[in-house]
Coordinates of C-alpha atoms in Angstrom, one line a residue:
M25 CA -26.1 34.0 64.2
E26 CA -23.4 32.9 61.6
Q27 CA -24.3 29.6 59.9
P28 CA -21.8 26.8 60.0
S29 CA -20.1 26.1 56.7
V30 CA -18.0 23.4 55.0
T31 CA -14.3 24.1 55.3
T32 CA -12.6 20.7 54.7
W33 CA -13.4 17.2 53.6
D34 CA -12.6 14.5 56.1
H35 CA -11.5 11.6 53.9
S36 CA -11.5 9.1 56.7
A37 CA -15.0 9.9 58.1
L38 CA -16.5 10.9 54.8
K39 CA -18.4 13.8 56.5
W40 CA -18.3 17.6 56.6
A41 CA -16.1 18.9 59.4
M42 CA -15.8 22.3 61.0
P43 CA -13.1 23.7 63.2
G44 CA -13.6 22.9 66.9
Q45 CA -16.5 20.5 66.2
K46 CA -16.9 16.7 65.9
H47 CA -17.7 15.2 62.6
D48 CA -21.4 15.7 62.1
A49 CA -23.1 15.5 58.8
Y50 CA -25.8 18.1 59.7
P51 CA -24.6 20.5 62.5
N52 CA -28.1 22.0 63.2
R53 CA -31.7 21.7 62.2
E54 CA -31.7 24.6 59.8
C55 CA -28.9 23.1 57.8
Y56 CA -30.8 19.8 57.7
R57 CA -33.9 21.7 56.5
S58 CA -31.9 23.3 53.8
H59 CA -31.1 19.9 52.4
S60 CA -34.7 19.0 52.5
F61 CA -35.6 22.2 50.7
A62 CA -33.0 21.5 48.0
C63 CA -34.3 18.0 47.4
H64 CA -37.9 19.2 47.0
N65 CA -36.8 22.2 45.0
E66 CA -35.9 19.8 42.2
G67 CA -39.4 18.4 42.2
G68 CA -41.1 21.8 42.0
K69 CA -42.6 21.6 45.5
V70 CA -40.6 24.3 47.4
Q71 CA -43.5 26.6 47.9
G72 CA -45.8 24.1 49.5
Y73 CA -43.1 22.7 51.7
T74 CA -42.0 26.0 53.1
T75 CA -45.5 26.9 53.9
S76 CA -46.1 23.7 55.8
L77 CA -43.0 24.3 57.9
S78 CA -43.7 28.0 58.4
I79 CA -40.1 28.9 58.3
P80 CA -39.4 32.7 58.4
R81 CA -38.2 34.1 55.1
P82 CA -34.9 35.5 56.6
A83 CA -34.0 32.1 58.0
L84 CA -34.8 30.4 54.7
E85 CA -32.7 32.9 52.8
R86 CA -29.8 32.5 55.2
T87 CA -30.1 28.7 54.9
Q88 CA -30.2 28.8 51.0
S89 CA -27.2 31.2 51.0
Q90 CA -25.3 28.9 53.3
L91 CA -26.2 25.9 51.1
Q92 CA -24.9 27.7 48.0
L93 CA -21.7 28.5 49.8
D94 CA -21.4 24.9 51.0
M95 CA -22.0 23.6 47.4
T96 CA -19.3 25.9 46.1
R97 CA -16.8 24.7 48.6
L98 CA -17.8 21.1 47.9
E99 CA -17.3 21.8 44.2
E100 CA -13.8 23.2 44.9
E101 CA -12.9 20.2 47.0
F102 CA -14.3 17.8 44.4
R103 CA -12.1 19.6 41.8
R104 CA -9.0 19.6 44.0
I105 CA -9.3 15.9 44.8
L106 CA -9.9 15.0 41.1
V107 CA -7.0 17.1 39.8
T108 CA -4.6 15.8 42.5
H109 CA -5.3 12.2 41.6
S110 CA -5.8 12.5 37.9
S111 CA -2.5 11.7 36.2
S112 CA -1.5 10.5 32.7
I113 CA -0.6 6.9 32.0
D114 CA 2.7 5.8 30.6
P115 CA 2.1 5.3 26.9
D116 CA 4.4 2.3 26.5
W117 CA 2.6 0.5 29.3
I118 CA -0.8 1.2 28.1
C119 CA 0.1 0.2 24.5
E120 CA 1.4 -3.1 25.9
Q121 CA -2.0 -3.7 27.6
A122 CA -3.9 -2.9 24.4
L123 CA -1.7 -4.7 21.9
G124 CA 0.9 -6.9 23.7
S125 CA 4.6 -6.3 23.9
A126 CA 5.5 -7.6 20.4
N127 CA 3.2 -5.1 18.7
V128 CA 4.4 -2.3 20.9
E129 CA 8.0 -3.0 19.7
E130 CA 6.9 -2.8 16.1
F131 CA 5.0 0.5 16.9
G132 CA 8.2 1.9 18.6
K133 CA 10.3 1.1 15.5
F134 CA 7.9 3.1 13.3
Y135 CA 7.8 6.2 15.4
D136 CA 10.3 8.5 16.9
L137 CA 10.8 7.0 20.4
H138 CA 11.5 10.4 21.9
E139 CA 7.8 11.1 21.7
F140 CA 7.2 8.4 24.3
H141 CA 8.9 7.1 27.5
A142 CA 11.7 4.6 27.1
G143 CA 10.5 1.5 25.3
S144 CA 9.5 -1.5 27.3
E145 CA 11.8 -4.5 27.2
S146 CA 10.8 -7.1 24.7
C147 CA 9.7 -10.5 26.1
N148 CA 9.9 -13.8 24.5
E149 CA 6.9 -15.6 23.2
G150 CA 6.3 -17.7 26.3
E151 CA 6.5 -14.6 28.5
E152 CA 4.0 -12.8 26.3
D153 CA 1.6 -15.7 26.5
D154 CA 1.9 -15.7 30.3
H155 CA 1.3 -11.9 30.3
N156 CA -1.8 -12.3 28.2
R157 CA -3.2 -14.9 30.5
D158 CA -2.4 -12.8 33.6
T159 CA -4.1 -9.7 32.3
G160 CA -7.1 -11.5 30.7
L161 CA -6.4 -9.9 27.3
E162 CA -6.7 -13.3 25.6
S163 CA -10.3 -13.7 26.5
D164 CA -11.4 -10.1 27.1
P165 CA -11.2 -7.5 24.2
K166 CA -11.0 -4.6 26.7
F167 CA -8.8 -4.1 29.7
T168 CA -9.5 -1.6 32.5
V169 CA -7.0 0.1 34.6
E170 CA -7.5 1.9 38.0
L171 CA -7.3 5.5 37.0
I172 CA -7.9 6.8 40.6
P173 CA -7.3 4.9 43.9
L174 CA -10.5 3.4 45.2
D175 CA -10.4 5.2 48.6
V176 CA -10.3 8.5 46.7
V177 CA -13.1 7.4 44.4
L178 CA -15.3 6.8 47.5
D179 CA -14.6 10.3 48.7
L180 CA -15.6 11.7 45.2
N181 CA -18.7 9.6 45.2
D182 CA -19.8 10.9 48.6
I183 CA -19.2 14.5 47.5
A184 CA -21.1 13.9 44.3
K185 CA -24.1 12.5 46.2
R186 CA -24.2 15.6 48.5
M187 CA -23.9 18.0 45.6
M188 CA -26.8 16.1 44.0
V189 CA -28.9 16.5 47.1
G190 CA -27.8 20.2 47.3
G191 CA -29.0 20.8 43.7
S192 CA -25.5 21.2 42.2
A193 CA -25.5 18.0 40.1
N194 CA -24.7 20.0 36.9
E195 CA -21.8 21.7 38.4
C196 CA -20.4 18.4 39.7
C197 CA -20.8 16.9 36.3
Q198 CA -19.1 19.8 34.5
V199 CA -16.1 19.7 36.9
Y200 CA -15.7 16.0 36.4
T201 CA -16.1 15.9 32.6
S202 CA -13.7 18.9 32.1
I203 CA -10.9 17.4 34.1
R204 CA -11.3 13.8 32.9
K205 CA -11.8 14.8 29.3
S206 CA -8.4 16.7 29.4
V207 CA -6.7 13.7 30.9
L208 CA -8.3 11.3 28.4
E209 CA -7.3 13.4 25.4
Y210 CA -3.8 13.9 26.7
N211 CA -3.4 10.1 27.1
L212 CA -4.6 9.6 23.6
S213 CA -2.3 12.2 22.2
R214 CA 0.6 10.4 23.7
V215 CA -0.2 7.3 21.8
G216 CA -0.8 9.0 18.5
M217 CA -4.1 10.8 18.3
E218 CA -3.9 14.2 16.6
K219 CA -6.5 16.9 16.2
L220 CA -6.6 17.3 12.4
G221 CA -9.4 18.9 10.5
M222 CA -10.8 17.6 7.2
D223 CA -8.9 20.2 5.2
S224 CA -5.6 19.5 6.8
V225 CA -5.9 15.8 6.0
Q226 CA -6.8 16.5 2.4
K227 CA -3.7 18.7 1.9
M228 CA -1.3 16.1 3.3
S229 CA 1.0 14.0 1.2
W230 CA 0.2 10.3 1.3
E231 CA 3.6 9.6 2.9
S232 CA 2.6 11.8 5.8
L233 CA -0.9 10.2 6.0
E234 CA 0.6 6.7 6.2
L235 CA 2.4 7.7 9.4
R236 CA -0.7 9.2 10.8
I237 CA -2.8 6.2 9.9
K238 CA -0.4 4.1 11.8
K239 CA -0.8 6.4 14.8
W240 CA -4.5 6.4 14.4
I241 CA -4.7 2.6 14.5
M242 CA -2.7 2.6 17.7
A243 CA -4.8 5.4 19.3
V244 CA -8.1 3.8 18.5
K245 CA -7.0 0.4 19.8
V246 CA -5.8 1.9 23.0
A247 CA -8.9 4.1 23.3
V248 CA -11.5 1.3 22.8
R249 CA -9.6 -1.5 24.6
V250 CA -8.3 0.4 27.6
L251 CA -9.0 4.0 28.0
Y252 CA -12.8 4.2 27.3
P253 CA -13.6 1.1 29.4
S254 CA -11.5 2.5 32.2
E255 CA -13.1 5.9 32.1
K256 CA -16.5 4.3 32.1
V257 CA -15.7 2.2 35.2
L258 CA -14.3 5.3 37.0
C259 CA -17.4 7.3 36.0
N260 CA -19.8 4.6 37.3
Q261 CA -17.8 4.5 40.6
V262 CA -17.7 8.2 41.1
F263 CA -21.4 8.6 40.4
N264 CA -22.4 5.3 42.0
G265 CA -26.1 5.5 42.6
L266 CA -26.4 8.5 40.3
R267 CA -26.9 6.6 37.0
Q268 CA -28.0 9.6 34.8
L269 CA -25.0 11.6 36.0
A270 CA -22.7 8.7 35.2
E271 CA -24.1 8.3 31.7
S272 CA -24.1 12.0 30.8
S273 CA -20.6 12.5 32.3
F274 CA -19.1 9.6 30.4
L275 CA -20.7 10.8 27.1
E276 CA -19.4 14.3 27.5
L277 CA -15.8 13.4 28.4
S278 CA -15.5 10.8 25.6
R279 CA -17.6 12.4 22.8
G280 CA -14.8 14.8 21.5
S281 CA -12.1 12.1 21.2
V282 CA -14.5 9.6 19.6
M283 CA -15.6 12.1 17.0
Q284 CA -12.0 13.2 16.3
L285 CA -11.0 9.6 15.6
M286 CA -14.0 9.0 13.4
C287 CA -13.5 12.4 11.6
F288 CA -9.9 11.4 10.6
A289 CA -11.1 8.1 9.2
E290 CA -13.8 9.8 7.2
A291 CA -11.3 12.3 5.8
I292 CA -9.2 9.4 4.6
T293 CA -12.2 7.8 2.9
I294 CA -13.0 10.9 0.8
S295 CA -9.4 11.6 -0.2
R296 CA -8.2 10.9 -3.8
R297 CA -8.6 7.2 -4.5
C298 CA -5.5 5.4 -5.9
P299 CA -4.4 1.7 -5.6
E300 CA -1.5 2.3 -3.1
K301 CA -4.0 3.6 -0.5
L302 CA -6.0 0.3 -0.4
F303 CA -3.9 -1.5 2.3
K304 CA -3.8 1.3 4.8
I305 CA -7.6 1.8 4.4
L306 CA -8.0 -2.0 4.9
D307 CA -5.9 -1.7 8.0
M308 CA -8.3 1.0 9.3
Y309 CA -11.4 -1.0 8.2
E310 CA -10.2 -4.2 9.9
T311 CA -9.2 -2.4 13.1
L312 CA -12.5 -0.6 13.5
S313 CA -14.5 -3.6 12.4
D314 CA -12.8 -5.8 15.0
L315 CA -13.3 -3.1 17.7
L316 CA -17.0 -2.6 16.8
P317 CA -18.4 -5.1 19.4
A318 CA -16.2 -3.6 22.2
M319 CA -17.2 -0.1 21.1
H320 CA -20.9 -1.0 21.4
A321 CA -20.3 -2.6 24.8
V322 CA -18.6 0.5 26.2
F323 CA -21.1 3.0 24.7
S324 CA -24.1 0.8 25.4
D325 CA -26.1 3.6 27.1
E326 CA -29.1 5.1 25.4
L327 CA -27.4 8.5 25.4
C328 CA -24.5 7.0 23.4
L329 CA -26.6 5.7 20.5
F330 CA -25.3 8.3 18.1
I331 CA -21.7 7.3 18.8
R332 CA -22.6 3.6 18.0
D333 CA -24.3 4.7 14.8
E334 CA -21.4 7.0 13.8
T335 CA -18.9 4.2 14.4
R336 CA -20.9 1.8 12.2
R337 CA -21.2 4.4 9.5
T338 CA -17.4 5.0 9.6
V339 CA -16.8 1.3 9.2
M340 CA -19.2 1.3 6.2
R341 CA -17.4 4.3 4.6
L342 CA -14.1 2.6 5.0
G343 CA -15.4 -0.5 3.3
E344 CA -16.9 1.5 0.5
A345 CA -13.7 3.3 0.0
A346 CA -11.8 0.0 -0.2
R347 CA -14.2 -1.4 -2.8
A348 CA -13.9 1.8 -4.8
I349 CA -10.1 1.5 -4.8
F350 CA -10.5 -2.1 -6.1
V351 CA -12.4 -0.8 -9.0
E352 CA -9.8 1.9 -9.6
F353 CA -7.1 -0.8 -9.5
E354 CA -8.9 -2.8 -12.2
N355 CA -9.2 0.3 -14.3
A356 CA -5.5 1.1 -13.8
I357 CA -4.5 -2.3 -15.1
Q358 CA -6.6 -1.8 -18.2
R359 CA -5.5 1.8 -18.8
E360 CA -1.7 1.0 -18.6
S361 CA -0.9 1.5 -22.2
S362 CA 2.9 1.9 -22.4
K363 CA 4.1 0.8 -25.8
I364 CA 7.8 0.4 -24.9
S365 CA 8.6 -3.3 -25.1
V366 CA 10.6 -4.9 -22.3
P367 CA 14.0 -5.9 -23.6
G368 CA 14.5 -9.6 -24.3
G369 CA 10.9 -10.5 -23.5
A370 CA 11.5 -10.3 -19.8
I371 CA 8.9 -9.8 -17.0
H372 CA 6.9 -6.6 -17.6
P373 CA 6.9 -4.1 -14.6
L374 CA 3.1 -4.2 -14.7
T375 CA 3.2 -7.9 -14.1
R376 CA 5.4 -7.5 -11.1
Y377 CA 3.3 -4.7 -9.7
V378 CA 0.0 -6.4 -10.1
M379 CA 1.2 -9.7 -8.7
N380 CA 2.9 -8.0 -5.7
Y381 CA -0.3 -6.2 -5.1
I382 CA -2.3 -9.4 -5.3
W383 CA 0.1 -11.0 -2.8
L384 CA -0.6 -8.2 -0.4
L385 CA -4.3 -8.8 -0.8
Y386 CA -3.7 -12.3 0.7
C387 CA -2.8 -10.7 4.0
Y388 CA -6.4 -9.3 4.2
V389 CA -8.4 -12.5 3.3
G390 CA -11.0 -12.1 6.1
P391 CA -11.9 -8.4 5.6
L392 CA -11.7 -8.6 1.8
N393 CA -14.1 -11.6 1.7
R394 CA -16.5 -9.6 3.8
L395 CA -16.2 -6.5 1.7
L396 CA -16.4 -8.2 -1.7
G397 CA -19.4 -10.2 -0.6
E398 CA -21.4 -11.3 -3.5
K399 CA -19.0 -10.0 -6.2
K400 CA -18.2 -13.6 -7.2
K401 CA -21.7 -13.9 -8.6
E402 CA -21.4 -10.9 -10.8
K403 CA -20.3 -11.4 -14.4
P404 CA -17.6 -8.9 -15.4
K405 CA -19.1 -6.4 -17.8
L406 CA -16.4 -6.1 -20.5
A407 CA -17.6 -7.1 -24.0
E408 CA -14.0 -7.2 -25.5
L409 CA -13.0 -9.7 -22.8
E410 CA -15.9 -12.1 -23.2
N411 CA -13.8 -15.0 -24.6
Q412 CA -11.2 -14.7 -21.9
V413 CA -13.9 -14.5 -19.2
S414 CA -15.6 -17.6 -20.5
S415 CA -12.3 -19.5 -20.6
Y416 CA -11.4 -18.5 -17.0
F417 CA -14.8 -18.6 -15.3
H418 CA -16.4 -21.6 -17.0
E419 CA -15.3 -25.2 -17.0
D420 CA -15.6 -27.7 -19.9
D421 CA -18.8 -29.2 -18.4
G422 CA -20.4 -25.8 -18.3
D423 CA -20.2 -25.3 -14.5
N424 CA -19.4 -21.8 -13.3
F425 CA -15.8 -21.9 -12.0
A426 CA -16.5 -18.8 -9.8
D427 CA -19.0 -20.7 -7.7
K428 CA -16.2 -22.8 -6.2
L429 CA -14.1 -19.8 -5.1
S430 CA -14.3 -17.3 -2.3
P431 CA -15.1 -13.6 -3.2
L432 CA -11.4 -12.7 -3.0
G433 CA -10.5 -15.7 -5.1
V434 CA -12.8 -14.6 -7.8
Q435 CA -11.4 -11.1 -7.6
I436 CA -7.8 -12.4 -7.9
V437 CA -8.7 -14.5 -11.0
W438 CA -10.4 -11.5 -12.5
L439 CA -7.3 -9.3 -11.9
T440 CA -5.1 -11.8 -13.7
V441 CA -7.6 -11.9 -16.6
L442 CA -7.2 -8.1 -17.0
L443 CA -3.5 -8.4 -16.6
E444 CA -3.0 -11.1 -19.2
C445 CA -5.3 -9.3 -21.7
N446 CA -3.1 -6.2 -21.3
L447 CA 0.1 -8.3 -21.7
D448 CA -1.4 -9.9 -24.8
G449 CA -1.7 -6.5 -26.4
K450 CA 1.9 -5.6 -25.4
S451 CA 3.3 -8.8 -27.0
K452 CA 2.2 -7.4 -30.3
F453 CA 4.7 -4.5 -30.0
Y454 CA 7.6 -6.9 -30.6
K455 CA 8.9 -7.1 -34.2
E456 CA 9.8 -10.8 -33.8
I457 CA 6.6 -12.9 -33.4
A458 CA 8.6 -15.5 -31.5
L459 CA 9.8 -12.9 -29.0
G460 CA 6.2 -11.9 -28.4
Y461 CA 5.4 -15.5 -27.5
L462 CA 8.4 -15.7 -25.3
F463 CA 7.3 -12.6 -23.5
L464 CA 3.9 -14.1 -22.8
M465 CA 5.4 -17.4 -21.7
N466 CA 7.7 -15.5 -19.2
N467 CA 4.9 -13.4 -17.8
V468 CA 2.3 -16.0 -17.4
H469 CA 4.8 -18.3 -15.8
Y470 CA 5.7 -15.5 -13.4
I471 CA 2.0 -15.2 -12.5
V472 CA 1.7 -18.9 -11.8
Q473 CA 4.9 -19.1 -9.8
K474 CA 3.9 -16.0 -7.7
V475 CA 0.6 -17.6 -6.9
K476 CA 2.3 -20.9 -5.8
K477 CA 5.0 -19.2 -3.8
C478 CA 2.7 -16.8 -2.0
E479 CA 0.2 -19.5 -1.1
L480 CA -2.5 -17.9 -3.2
S481 CA -3.3 -21.3 -4.7
S482 CA -5.8 -21.9 -1.8
L483 CA -7.8 -18.9 -3.1
V484 CA -7.7 -19.5 -6.9
G485 CA -7.8 -23.3 -6.8
K486 CA -5.9 -26.1 -8.5
D487 CA -8.0 -25.9 -11.7
W488 CA -6.9 -22.3 -12.2
I489 CA -3.2 -23.2 -11.8
E490 CA -3.6 -26.1 -14.2
K491 CA -5.2 -23.8 -16.8
Q492 CA -2.4 -21.2 -16.4
S493 CA 0.3 -23.8 -16.6
N494 CA -1.3 -25.0 -19.9
Q495 CA -1.1 -21.4 -21.1
V496 CA 2.6 -21.3 -20.3
R497 CA 3.1 -24.5 -22.3
Q498 CA 1.1 -23.2 -25.2
H499 CA 3.1 -20.0 -25.4
A500 CA 6.3 -22.0 -25.3
T501 CA 5.0 -24.2 -28.2
N502 CA 4.1 -21.1 -30.2
Y503 CA 7.6 -19.7 -29.6
L504 CA 9.3 -23.0 -30.8
R505 CA 7.1 -23.1 -33.9
A506 CA 7.7 -19.4 -34.7
S507 CA 11.5 -19.6 -34.1
W508 CA 12.7 -23.0 -35.1
K509 CA 10.3 -24.4 -37.7
K510 CA 12.1 -22.6 -40.6
L511 CA 15.5 -23.8 -39.4
L512 CA 14.2 -27.4 -39.3
S513 CA 12.8 -27.1 -42.8
F514 CA 16.4 -26.9 -44.1
L515 CA 17.0 -30.4 -42.7
Q516 CA 14.2 -32.1 -44.6
D517 CA 14.8 -34.3 -47.7
E518 CA 12.5 -32.5 -50.1
G519 CA 14.5 -31.8 -53.3
F520 CA 17.1 -34.5 -52.7
H521 CA 15.4 -37.5 -54.3
V522 CA 13.1 -38.2 -57.2
G523 CA 11.3 -41.5 -57.7
G524 CA 12.7 -42.9 -54.5
T525 CA 16.4 -42.5 -55.4
F526 CA 18.8 -39.9 -54.3
F527 CA 20.5 -37.7 -56.8
S528 CA 24.1 -38.1 -57.3
G529 CA 26.7 -35.9 -58.7
G530 CA 26.8 -32.1 -58.8
N531 CA 23.1 -31.4 -58.4
S532 CA 22.8 -33.3 -55.1
K533 CA 26.0 -31.6 -53.8
N534 CA 24.7 -28.2 -54.8
V535 CA 21.4 -28.8 -53.0
L536 CA 23.2 -30.0 -49.9
K537 CA 25.5 -27.0 -49.9
D538 CA 22.6 -24.6 -50.2
R539 CA 20.7 -26.3 -47.4
L540 CA 23.6 -26.3 -45.1
R541 CA 24.6 -22.7 -45.9
C542 CA 21.0 -21.6 -45.2
F543 CA 20.9 -23.6 -42.0
N544 CA 24.2 -22.1 -40.8
C545 CA 23.2 -18.6 -41.6
L546 CA 19.8 -18.9 -39.9
F547 CA 21.2 -20.7 -36.9
E548 CA 23.8 -18.0 -36.4
E549 CA 21.1 -15.4 -36.7
L550 CA 19.0 -17.2 -34.1
H551 CA 21.9 -17.6 -31.8
R552 CA 22.9 -14.0 -32.1
T553 CA 19.5 -12.6 -31.4
Q554 CA 18.1 -15.2 -28.9
S555 CA 21.2 -15.0 -26.8
T556 CA 20.1 -11.5 -25.9
W557 CA 16.6 -12.7 -25.1
I558 CA 15.7 -13.5 -21.5
V559 CA 14.0 -16.3 -19.6
P560 CA 14.5 -15.2 -16.0
D561 CA 13.3 -18.5 -14.4
A562 CA 16.2 -20.9 -14.4
E563 CA 14.0 -24.0 -14.5
L564 CA 11.9 -22.7 -17.3
R565 CA 15.0 -21.6 -19.2
E566 CA 16.5 -25.1 -19.0
E567 CA 13.3 -26.8 -20.0
L568 CA 13.0 -24.5 -23.1
R569 CA 16.6 -25.2 -24.1
I570 CA 16.1 -28.9 -23.8
S571 CA 13.0 -28.6 -26.0
I572 CA 15.0 -26.8 -28.6
E573 CA 17.8 -29.4 -28.4
E574 CA 15.4 -32.3 -28.8
K575 CA 14.1 -30.8 -32.0
V576 CA 17.3 -29.4 -33.6
I577 CA 20.2 -31.8 -32.6
P578 CA 18.6 -35.1 -33.6
A579 CA 17.3 -33.6 -36.9
Y580 CA 20.7 -32.2 -37.7
R581 CA 22.6 -35.4 -36.8
S582 CA 20.1 -37.4 -38.8
F583 CA 20.4 -35.1 -41.8
L584 CA 24.2 -35.4 -41.9
T585 CA 24.0 -39.2 -41.5
R586 CA 21.5 -39.5 -44.4
H587 CA 23.8 -37.5 -46.7
Q588 CA 27.1 -38.9 -45.5
S589 CA 28.0 -40.3 -48.9
I590 CA 27.6 -37.0 -50.6
I591 CA 29.5 -35.2 -47.8
N592 CA 32.5 -37.6 -48.0
S593 CA 32.5 -37.9 -51.8
G594 CA 34.3 -34.7 -52.5
R595 CA 36.6 -32.1 -51.1
G596 CA 35.8 -28.8 -49.4
Q597 CA 33.0 -30.1 -47.2
H598 CA 34.4 -28.0 -44.3
K599 CA 33.3 -24.9 -46.2
Y600 CA 29.6 -25.7 -45.6
I601 CA 29.6 -28.0 -42.6
K602 CA 30.6 -25.5 -39.9
Y603 CA 29.2 -27.2 -36.8
T604 CA 29.0 -30.7 -35.4
P605 CA 25.9 -31.6 -33.4
E606 CA 28.0 -31.1 -30.2
D607 CA 28.9 -27.6 -31.4
L608 CA 25.2 -26.8 -31.9
E609 CA 24.4 -28.1 -28.4
R610 CA 27.1 -25.9 -26.9
C611 CA 25.7 -22.9 -28.8
L612 CA 22.2 -23.5 -27.6
R613 CA 23.5 -23.3 -24.0
D614 CA 24.0 -19.5 -24.7
L615 CA 20.3 -18.8 -25.4
F616 CA 18.1 -16.7 -23.1
E617 CA 20.9 -15.3 -20.9
G618 CA 20.3 -11.7 -21.9
N619 CA 23.9 -11.5 -23.2
S620 CA 25.5 -11.4 -26.7
F621 CA 27.7 -14.4 -27.4
P622 CA 29.8 -14.9 -30.6
V623 CA 28.7 -18.0 -32.4
G624 CA 31.4 -20.7 -32.6
T625 CA 33.3 -20.7 -35.9
R626 CA 35.3 -23.9 -35.6
R627 CA 35.3 -26.0 -38.8
M628 CA 35.5 -29.6 -38.1
S629 CA 35.5 -32.7 -40.3
F630 CA 32.5 -34.8 -40.0
S631 CA 32.3 -38.6 -40.3
V632 CA 29.7 -41.1 -39.3
S633 CA 30.9 -44.3 -37.9

């Protein structure tokens, strides 16, 4: 007699159904026995059980054959239901669930929007906060979505249980993992995950990798916060009551994408290390570090131990790569050996580059403090910088300045030490000593202002800012001494009097003429050259001009006043008195503009009231 077989799955009754019959889970006794045999077959007790029941071999073979046919049809039905109800998720929507709408808009601007569905409309800040509260994203790092309707999940669960009883658990698991793995990887590909091998990553330009790192960050956030938790929930529902199947199925469907994400990160860590890569690697490090607790929660099963370990190792490798790039950046500052002087003593490109780099570091205070760790307790190992290190890292009372700073704060101070040592060497390339001091004043002032404007002062501390400001003043004093000391020497009275009385007659007039002629020549030379010099900061430029005026103008006016009698005693004084104090003051206004100005040549009579 032909055995009854499974032909369709009744979704409402959750039972096997055959044409012309009522829903009945087990149509006859032999079919019932076949389930019993299948259950005991897994325990290795088939022989004893068949003997005790004394079932004829032909009947047993027919029952086993029918059972195999039923399991095949259940497998096909399981596959059909799963394929029918497994669909991809809109990438814009899922990105919004993982990151919030504001970040999705930023993501959309970076990528070609044709790769995704039409971008979701932006919402204002209040709407975004309401959305976060509604979805629970504010308090919960992961957000699950219903991948398959619950009534369909119940059907799949019932089929899975029957296939388990029928000895087809492996087949059920394979069908489930193959279908859901494809869906998962397709969803990830739509938010940026690419299947790239180590060699492919190594051969890419950094510009291409920057784009892919941005996509990787998006993909890993969506995966850990939304897709993996959702897949695990679905897996537990489909295999409810079948824990081992649930664990192994989830591992198999997620393993490939997890390893692909980790493989890309590792490929980045072993690529050539250069300073411009630091910030993207820090983005990856911070992203994966923040997701580590959620990753461990999703992959908490014993079977997933190697995934948890691999994720931790990847975070460590990213951190090691970031620290290594820091060392490379320090070396790059020291190795920068260009001998071309910046015209006018302006800001050196190295100064701008290093300070902009340091400003970007401020955006990563948290991860960098974790990465740098105990670095603040290490003494920099450069013998040639020992004096500078002592002045920067030790206070007058002998305390270690570094102990008061965070690890990143110490690193920033150390970078400025290296920078200023390099700049000090470059200042020697100027032929005019005064211009070398002006160059140092400009650059150290730029460093201080950059720290203040970028709110880096909270990292380096007020003491450091005060020390650097004193350095600016010292360089300015050195400049004034080197530039204007000689000019002021012509306005002194040495040579004009003997025994407390001034000379009169031709000798005193000749000395006066020589002094004023030398003063005029040197002043014109200083005006001509220093008008082409540059002080970029308007406030500093004004302060420096005032300092020069306070030294030169009163000394010049006093000199002319003291020798008024000699000046007015004869004719031709206009030949050697070319400038009034007001003329000098106007000329000094031309300094440090980076332009060439002709010095004023008006000859004016001078008299002192």
